[in-house]
């Protein structure tokens, strides 16, 4: 990354400090001394402590392999599927410990939905992609499904583009439309948290701009956490930014402070393009 890019990043940073909606919790997601190992010899996260506010956008930045996506995948326990993992410390979401043995993981994943780097819709119609999880849960009332489809597609800023072809294959959509369809699918069950892992990495600049505009709107209803390597994107969409390096969270602050006045030398070196 060049210094010119870093300068542009700083210039594009938000002008005002983020505001938390009235009644929203500043520690909606609370991570305390959380460490994670893929094997006893491979520690990926080391004593992460952070508070993520409700109904804001929080960005995770840092070089590849620093643990950003691993932490993201822990929030809905997707890493449980990997044999041999271990963890220490706690993660609470709205006061509930997510590793509590009494917690049903399926119910957690309904509350916390993931949007991946590359959209991969089902080989079904646009309509059926949106309502798939509802049908799996046995909710088949047509009036209800019709309402959810429209509400979710509007929420994903896709309704006007597809309302006349809801029963066409989702595979005929553009890449950007597929990604917004993934968001519509994710919000159909009204989750609390949206996790986004590099959601624009496979998109062109026009599609990226649409997704970024959508992210800024989604925080009115959802808590959004986004992993991104694009620092300009972090400045455009996020209220809070956390910088990770070698499995540690080096610094977390309001986005404008991270990019204009980082408190740690490691953060300054990364955002100025001196490494990474």
CSV table of C-alpha atoms in Angstrom, one decimal:
chain,number,residue,atom,x,y,z
A,1,UNK,CA,0.0,0.0,0.0
A,2,UNK,CA,1.4,3.4,-0.9
A,3,UNK,CA,1.6,6.5,1.2
A,4,UNK,CA,-0.6,8.3,-1.2
A,5,UNK,CA,-3.3,5.8,-0.7
A,6,UNK,CA,-2.9,6.2,3.1
A,7,UNK,CA,-3.2,10.0,2.8
A,8,UNK,CA,-6.4,9.6,0.7
A,9,UNK,CA,-7.7,7.2,3.4
A,10,UNK,CA,-7.1,9.8,6.1
A,11,UNK,CA,-8.8,12.6,4.0
A,12,UNK,CA,-11.8,10.4,3.5
A,13,UNK,CA,-12.3,9.7,7.2
A,14,UNK,CA,-15.6,10.6,8.8
A,15,UNK,CA,-15.8,14.2,10.0
A,16,UNK,CA,-17.8,13.6,13.2
A,17,UNK,CA,-17.6,11.1,16.0
A,18,UNK,CA,-20.0,8.2,15.9
A,19,UNK,CA,-23.2,8.5,17.8
A,20,UNK,CA,-24.9,5.6,19.5
A,21,UNK,CA,-28.7,5.4,19.0
A,22,UNK,CA,-30.7,6.2,22.2
A,23,UNK,CA,-31.0,3.0,24.3
A,24,UNK,CA,-28.3,1.1,22.4
A,25,UNK,CA,-25.6,-0.7,24.4
A,26,UNK,CA,-22.0,0.3,24.1
A,27,UNK,CA,-20.9,-3.2,25.1
A,28,UNK,CA,-23.5,-5.2,23.1
A,29,UNK,CA,-20.8,-7.6,22.2
A,30,UNK,CA,-18.2,-8.0,25.0
A,31,UNK,CA,-15.0,-10.0,24.4
A,32,UNK,CA,-12.8,-10.6,27.4
A,33,UNK,CA,-9.4,-12.2,27.4
A,34,UNK,CA,-10.4,-14.3,24.4
A,35,UNK,CA,-7.7,-16.6,23.0
A,36,UNK,CA,-8.2,-19.2,20.2
A,37,UNK,CA,-6.0,-22.1,19.0
A,38,UNK,CA,-6.4,-24.2,15.9
A,39,UNK,CA,-4.0,-26.7,17.5
A,40,UNK,CA,-2.1,-26.6,20.8
A,41,UNK,CA,0.9,-25.2,18.8
A,42,UNK,CA,-1.1,-22.7,16.6
A,43,UNK,CA,-2.5,-19.8,18.6
A,44,UNK,CA,-4.4,-17.4,16.2
A,45,UNK,CA,-6.0,-15.0,18.8
A,46,UNK,CA,-4.2,-13.9,21.9
A,47,UNK,CA,-6.2,-12.4,24.8
A,48,UNK,CA,-8.5,-10.2,22.8
A,49,UNK,CA,-10.6,-7.8,24.9
A,50,UNK,CA,-13.0,-5.4,23.2
A,51,UNK,CA,-16.5,-3.9,23.4
A,52,UNK,CA,-18.6,-3.7,20.2
A,53,UNK,CA,-21.5,-1.2,20.4
A,54,UNK,CA,-25.0,-2.0,19.3
A,55,UNK,CA,-26.3,-0.6,16.0
A,56,UNK,CA,-23.0,0.7,14.8
A,57,UNK,CA,-20.6,-0.5,12.1
A,58,UNK,CA,-17.4,-1.9,13.5
A,59,UNK,CA,-14.5,-2.6,11.1
A,60,UNK,CA,-11.7,-5.1,11.7
A,61,UNK,CA,-8.5,-4.2,9.8
A,62,UNK,CA,-5.0,-5.6,9.7
A,63,UNK,CA,-2.7,-7.7,7.4
A,64,UNK,CA,-3.7,-11.1,6.2
A,65,UNK,CA,-3.4,-13.9,8.8
A,66,UNK,CA,-3.7,-11.5,11.8
A,67,UNK,CA,-6.9,-13.2,13.2
A,68,UNK,CA,-9.7,-10.8,12.0
A,69,UNK,CA,-11.8,-13.5,10.2
A,70,UNK,CA,-11.1,-16.0,13.0
A,71,UNK,CA,-12.6,-13.7,15.6
A,72,UNK,CA,-15.5,-12.9,13.3
A,73,UNK,CA,-16.3,-16.6,12.8
A,74,UNK,CA,-16.2,-17.1,16.6
A,75,UNK,CA,-19.1,-14.7,17.1
A,76,UNK,CA,-21.5,-17.2,15.6
A,77,UNK,CA,-19.4,-20.2,16.5
A,78,UNK,CA,-18.6,-21.3,12.9
A,79,UNK,CA,-15.2,-22.4,14.1
A,80,UNK,CA,-16.9,-25.1,16.1
A,81,UNK,CA,-16.8,-27.2,12.9
A,82,UNK,CA,-13.0,-27.3,12.9
A,83,UNK,CA,-11.6,-30.4,14.8
A,84,UNK,CA,-9.0,-29.7,17.5
A,85,UNK,CA,-9.8,-26.1,18.3
A,86,UNK,CA,-9.6,-24.7,21.8
A,87,UNK,CA,-10.4,-21.3,23.3
A,88,UNK,CA,-10.1,-19.4,26.5
A,89,UNK,CA,-11.9,-16.3,27.8
A,90,UNK,CA,-15.4,-15.2,27.1
A,91,UNK,CA,-17.6,-13.6,24.4
A,92,UNK,CA,-21.0,-12.2,25.6
A,93,UNK,CA,-23.6,-11.0,23.1
A,94,UNK,CA,-26.3,-8.9,24.7
A,95,UNK,CA,-25.3,-10.4,28.1
A,96,UNK,CA,-25.3,-14.0,27.0
A,97,UNK,CA,-22.2,-16.1,27.0
A,98,UNK,CA,-22.0,-17.7,23.6
A,99,UNK,CA,-20.0,-20.7,24.7
A,100,UNK,CA,-22.5,-21.6,27.4
A,101,UNK,CA,-23.1,-25.3,27.1
A,102,UNK,CA,-26.8,-24.7,27.6
A,103,UNK,CA,-27.0,-22.4,24.5
A,104,UNK,CA,-28.3,-24.0,21.3
A,105,UNK,CA,-25.9,-23.1,18.5
A,106,UNK,CA,-28.6,-23.0,15.9
A,107,UNK,CA,-30.5,-20.4,17.8
A,108,UNK,CA,-27.3,-18.3,18.1
A,109,UNK,CA,-26.7,-18.5,14.3
A,110,UNK,CA,-30.2,-17.2,13.7
A,111,UNK,CA,-29.4,-14.2,15.8
A,112,UNK,CA,-26.0,-13.7,14.2
A,113,UNK,CA,-25.8,-14.1,10.4
A,114,UNK,CA,-22.7,-14.2,8.2
A,115,UNK,CA,-22.2,-12.7,4.7
A,116,UNK,CA,-19.2,-14.1,3.0
A,117,UNK,CA,-16.6,-12.8,0.6
A,118,UNK,CA,-18.2,-14.3,-2.5
A,119,UNK,CA,-22.0,-14.7,-2.8
A,120,UNK,CA,-23.1,-18.3,-3.5
A,121,UNK,CA,-26.8,-18.3,-3.9
A,122,UNK,CA,-28.8,-21.5,-4.0
A,123,UNK,CA,-29.7,-22.7,-7.5
A,124,UNK,CA,-33.3,-21.6,-6.9
A,125,UNK,CA,-35.4,-18.5,-7.7
A,126,UNK,CA,-34.7,-15.1,-6.1
A,127,UNK,CA,-37.8,-15.6,-4.0
A,128,UNK,CA,-36.8,-19.0,-2.7
A,129,UNK,CA,-33.3,-17.8,-1.9
A,130,UNK,CA,-34.8,-15.1,0.4
A,131,UNK,CA,-37.2,-17.4,2.2
A,132,UNK,CA,-35.1,-20.6,2.3
A,133,UNK,CA,-34.4,-20.4,6.1
A,134,UNK,CA,-38.1,-19.7,6.8
A,135,UNK,CA,-39.2,-22.7,4.8
A,136,UNK,CA,-36.6,-24.9,6.7
A,137,UNK,CA,-38.2,-23.7,9.9
A,138,UNK,CA,-41.6,-24.8,8.6
A,139,UNK,CA,-43.0,-21.3,7.9
A,140,UNK,CA,-44.8,-21.7,4.6
A,141,UNK,CA,-47.7,-19.2,4.8
A,142,UNK,CA,-47.6,-17.5,1.4
A,143,UNK,CA,-48.8,-14.1,2.6
A,144,UNK,CA,-46.1,-14.2,5.3
A,145,UNK,CA,-43.4,-15.3,2.8
A,146,UNK,CA,-44.5,-12.6,0.3
A,147,UNK,CA,-44.2,-10.0,2.9
A,148,UNK,CA,-40.7,-11.2,4.1
A,149,UNK,CA,-39.5,-11.3,0.5
A,150,UNK,CA,-40.4,-7.7,-0.2
A,151,UNK,CA,-39.3,-6.4,3.2
A,152,UNK,CA,-35.9,-8.2,3.0
A,153,UNK,CA,-35.2,-7.2,-0.6
A,154,UNK,CA,-36.1,-3.6,0.2
A,155,UNK,CA,-33.8,-3.8,3.2
A,156,UNK,CA,-31.1,-5.1,0.9
A,157,UNK,CA,-31.7,-2.3,-1.7
A,158,UNK,CA,-32.6,-4.9,-4.3
A,159,UNK,CA,-36.4,-4.9,-4.6
A,160,UNK,CA,-36.7,-2.3,-7.4
A,161,UNK,CA,-34.2,-4.3,-9.5
A,162,UNK,CA,-35.8,-7.7,-9.2
A,163,UNK,CA,-39.5,-7.2,-8.2
A,164,UNK,CA,-40.6,-8.2,-11.7
A,165,UNK,CA,-38.5,-11.4,-11.8
A,166,UNK,CA,-38.7,-12.9,-8.3
A,167,UNK,CA,-39.3,-16.4,-9.8
A,168,UNK,CA,-36.2,-16.2,-12.1
A,169,UNK,CA,-33.1,-18.0,-11.1
A,170,UNK,CA,-30.8,-16.2,-8.7
A,171,UNK,CA,-27.9,-17.4,-10.7
A,172,UNK,CA,-28.8,-14.9,-13.4
A,173,UNK,CA,-28.0,-11.9,-11.1
A,174,UNK,CA,-24.9,-9.8,-11.3
A,175,UNK,CA,-22.2,-10.3,-8.7
A,176,UNK,CA,-23.3,-7.2,-6.8
A,177,UNK,CA,-26.9,-8.2,-6.9
A,178,UNK,CA,-26.0,-11.7,-5.7
A,179,UNK,CA,-24.2,-10.1,-2.7
A,180,UNK,CA,-27.2,-8.0,-1.9
A,181,UNK,CA,-29.4,-11.1,-2.2
A,182,UNK,CA,-27.2,-12.8,0.3
A,183,UNK,CA,-27.9,-9.8,2.6
A,184,UNK,CA,-31.6,-10.1,2.0
A,185,UNK,CA,-31.4,-13.8,2.9
A,186,UNK,CA,-29.5,-13.0,6.0
A,187,UNK,CA,-31.9,-10.4,7.3
A,188,UNK,CA,-35.1,-12.4,6.4
A,189,UNK,CA,-35.2,-13.9,9.9
A,190,UNK,CA,-34.6,-10.5,11.6
A,191,UNK,CA,-31.2,-11.3,13.2
A,192,UNK,CA,-29.5,-9.0,15.7
A,193,UNK,CA,-25.9,-9.0,14.2
A,194,UNK,CA,-24.6,-9.1,10.7
A,195,UNK,CA,-21.1,-10.4,10.2
A,196,UNK,CA,-19.5,-9.4,6.9
A,197,UNK,CA,-16.2,-11.0,5.8
A,198,UNK,CA,-14.7,-8.9,2.9
A,199,UNK,CA,-18.2,-8.5,1.4
A,200,UNK,CA,-16.9,-6.4,-1.5
A,201,UNK,CA,-13.7,-8.1,-2.4
A,202,UNK,CA,-15.1,-9.8,-5.5
A,203,UNK,CA,-17.1,-6.7,-6.7
A,204,UNK,CA,-16.4,-3.9,-9.1
A,205,UNK,CA,-16.4,-0.3,-7.8
A,206,UNK,CA,-20.0,0.5,-8.7
A,207,UNK,CA,-21.3,-2.6,-6.9
A,208,UNK,CA,-19.0,-1.9,-4.0
A,209,UNK,CA,-20.4,1.6,-3.7
A,210,UNK,CA,-23.9,0.1,-3.5
A,211,UNK,CA,-23.0,-2.4,-0.8
A,212,UNK,CA,-21.2,0.3,1.2
A,213,UNK,CA,-24.3,2.6,1.0
A,214,UNK,CA,-26.4,-0.4,2.1
A,215,UNK,CA,-24.1,-1.1,5.1
A,216,UNK,CA,-24.5,2.4,6.3
A,217,UNK,CA,-28.3,1.9,6.3
A,218,UNK,CA,-28.3,-1.5,7.8
A,219,UNK,CA,-26.9,-0.2,11.1
A,220,UNK,CA,-30.2,1.5,11.8
A,221,UNK,CA,-31.6,-2.0,12.5
A,222,UNK,CA,-28.6,-4.3,13.0
A,223,UNK,CA,-25.2,-4.4,14.7
A,224,UNK,CA,-22.7,-4.8,11.8
A,225,UNK,CA,-19.1,-6.1,12.0
A,226,UNK,CA,-17.1,-6.0,8.8
A,227,UNK,CA,-13.7,-7.5,8.1
A,228,UNK,CA,-11.9,-5.5,5.3
A,229,UNK,CA,-8.5,-5.0,3.8
A,230,UNK,CA,-9.7,-1.8,2.2
A,231,UNK,CA,-8.9,1.0,4.6
A,232,UNK,CA,-10.8,3.5,2.5
A,233,UNK,CA,-13.8,1.3,2.9
A,234,UNK,CA,-13.4,1.2,6.7
A,235,UNK,CA,-13.4,5.0,6.8
A,236,UNK,CA,-16.5,5.3,4.6
A,237,UNK,CA,-18.7,2.8,6.4
A,238,UNK,CA,-17.6,2.2,10.0
A,239,UNK,CA,-18.1,4.0,13.3
A,240,UNK,CA,-15.5,2.0,15.2
A,241,UNK,CA,-12.3,0.4,13.8
A,242,UNK,CA,-10.1,-2.3,15.5
A,243,UNK,CA,-6.6,-2.9,14.2
A,244,UNK,CA,-5.2,-6.5,14.5
A,245,UNK,CA,-1.7,-7.7,14.2
A,246,UNK,CA,-0.2,-11.2,14.8
A,247,UNK,CA,-3.3,-12.4,16.7
A,248,UNK,CA,-3.5,-9.4,19.0
A,249,UNK,CA,-5.9,-6.4,18.9
A,250,UNK,CA,-3.4,-3.6,18.9
A,251,UNK,CA,-5.9,-0.7,19.1
A,252,UNK,CA,-9.6,0.1,18.9
A,253,UNK,CA,-11.2,3.5,18.7
A,254,UNK,CA,-13.6,5.7,16.7
A,255,UNK,CA,-12.7,5.4,13.1
A,256,UNK,CA,-11.7,9.0,12.7
A,257,UNK,CA,-9.3,8.7,15.6
A,258,UNK,CA,-7.7,5.5,14.4
A,259,UNK,CA,-6.9,7.0,11.0
A,260,UNK,CA,-6.1,10.5,12.0
A,261,UNK,CA,-4.4,10.0,15.4
A,262,UNK,CA,-3.6,6.4,16.1
A,263,UNK,CA,-2.2,5.9,19.6
A,264,UNK,CA,0.0,2.9,18.8
A,265,UNK,CA,3.0,2.9,16.5
A,266,UNK,CA,2.0,-0.4,15.0
A,267,UNK,CA,-1.3,1.1,13.9
A,268,UNK,CA,0.3,4.2,12.4
A,269,UNK,CA,2.8,2.1,10.4
A,270,UNK,CA,0.0,0.0,8.9
A,271,UNK,CA,-2.4,2.8,8.0
A,272,UNK,CA,0.5,4.9,6.6
A,273,UNK,CA,1.5,2.0,4.3
A,274,UNK,CA,4.9,1.4,5.9
A,275,UNK,CA,4.0,-2.3,6.1
A,276,UNK,CA,1.1,-4.6,5.4
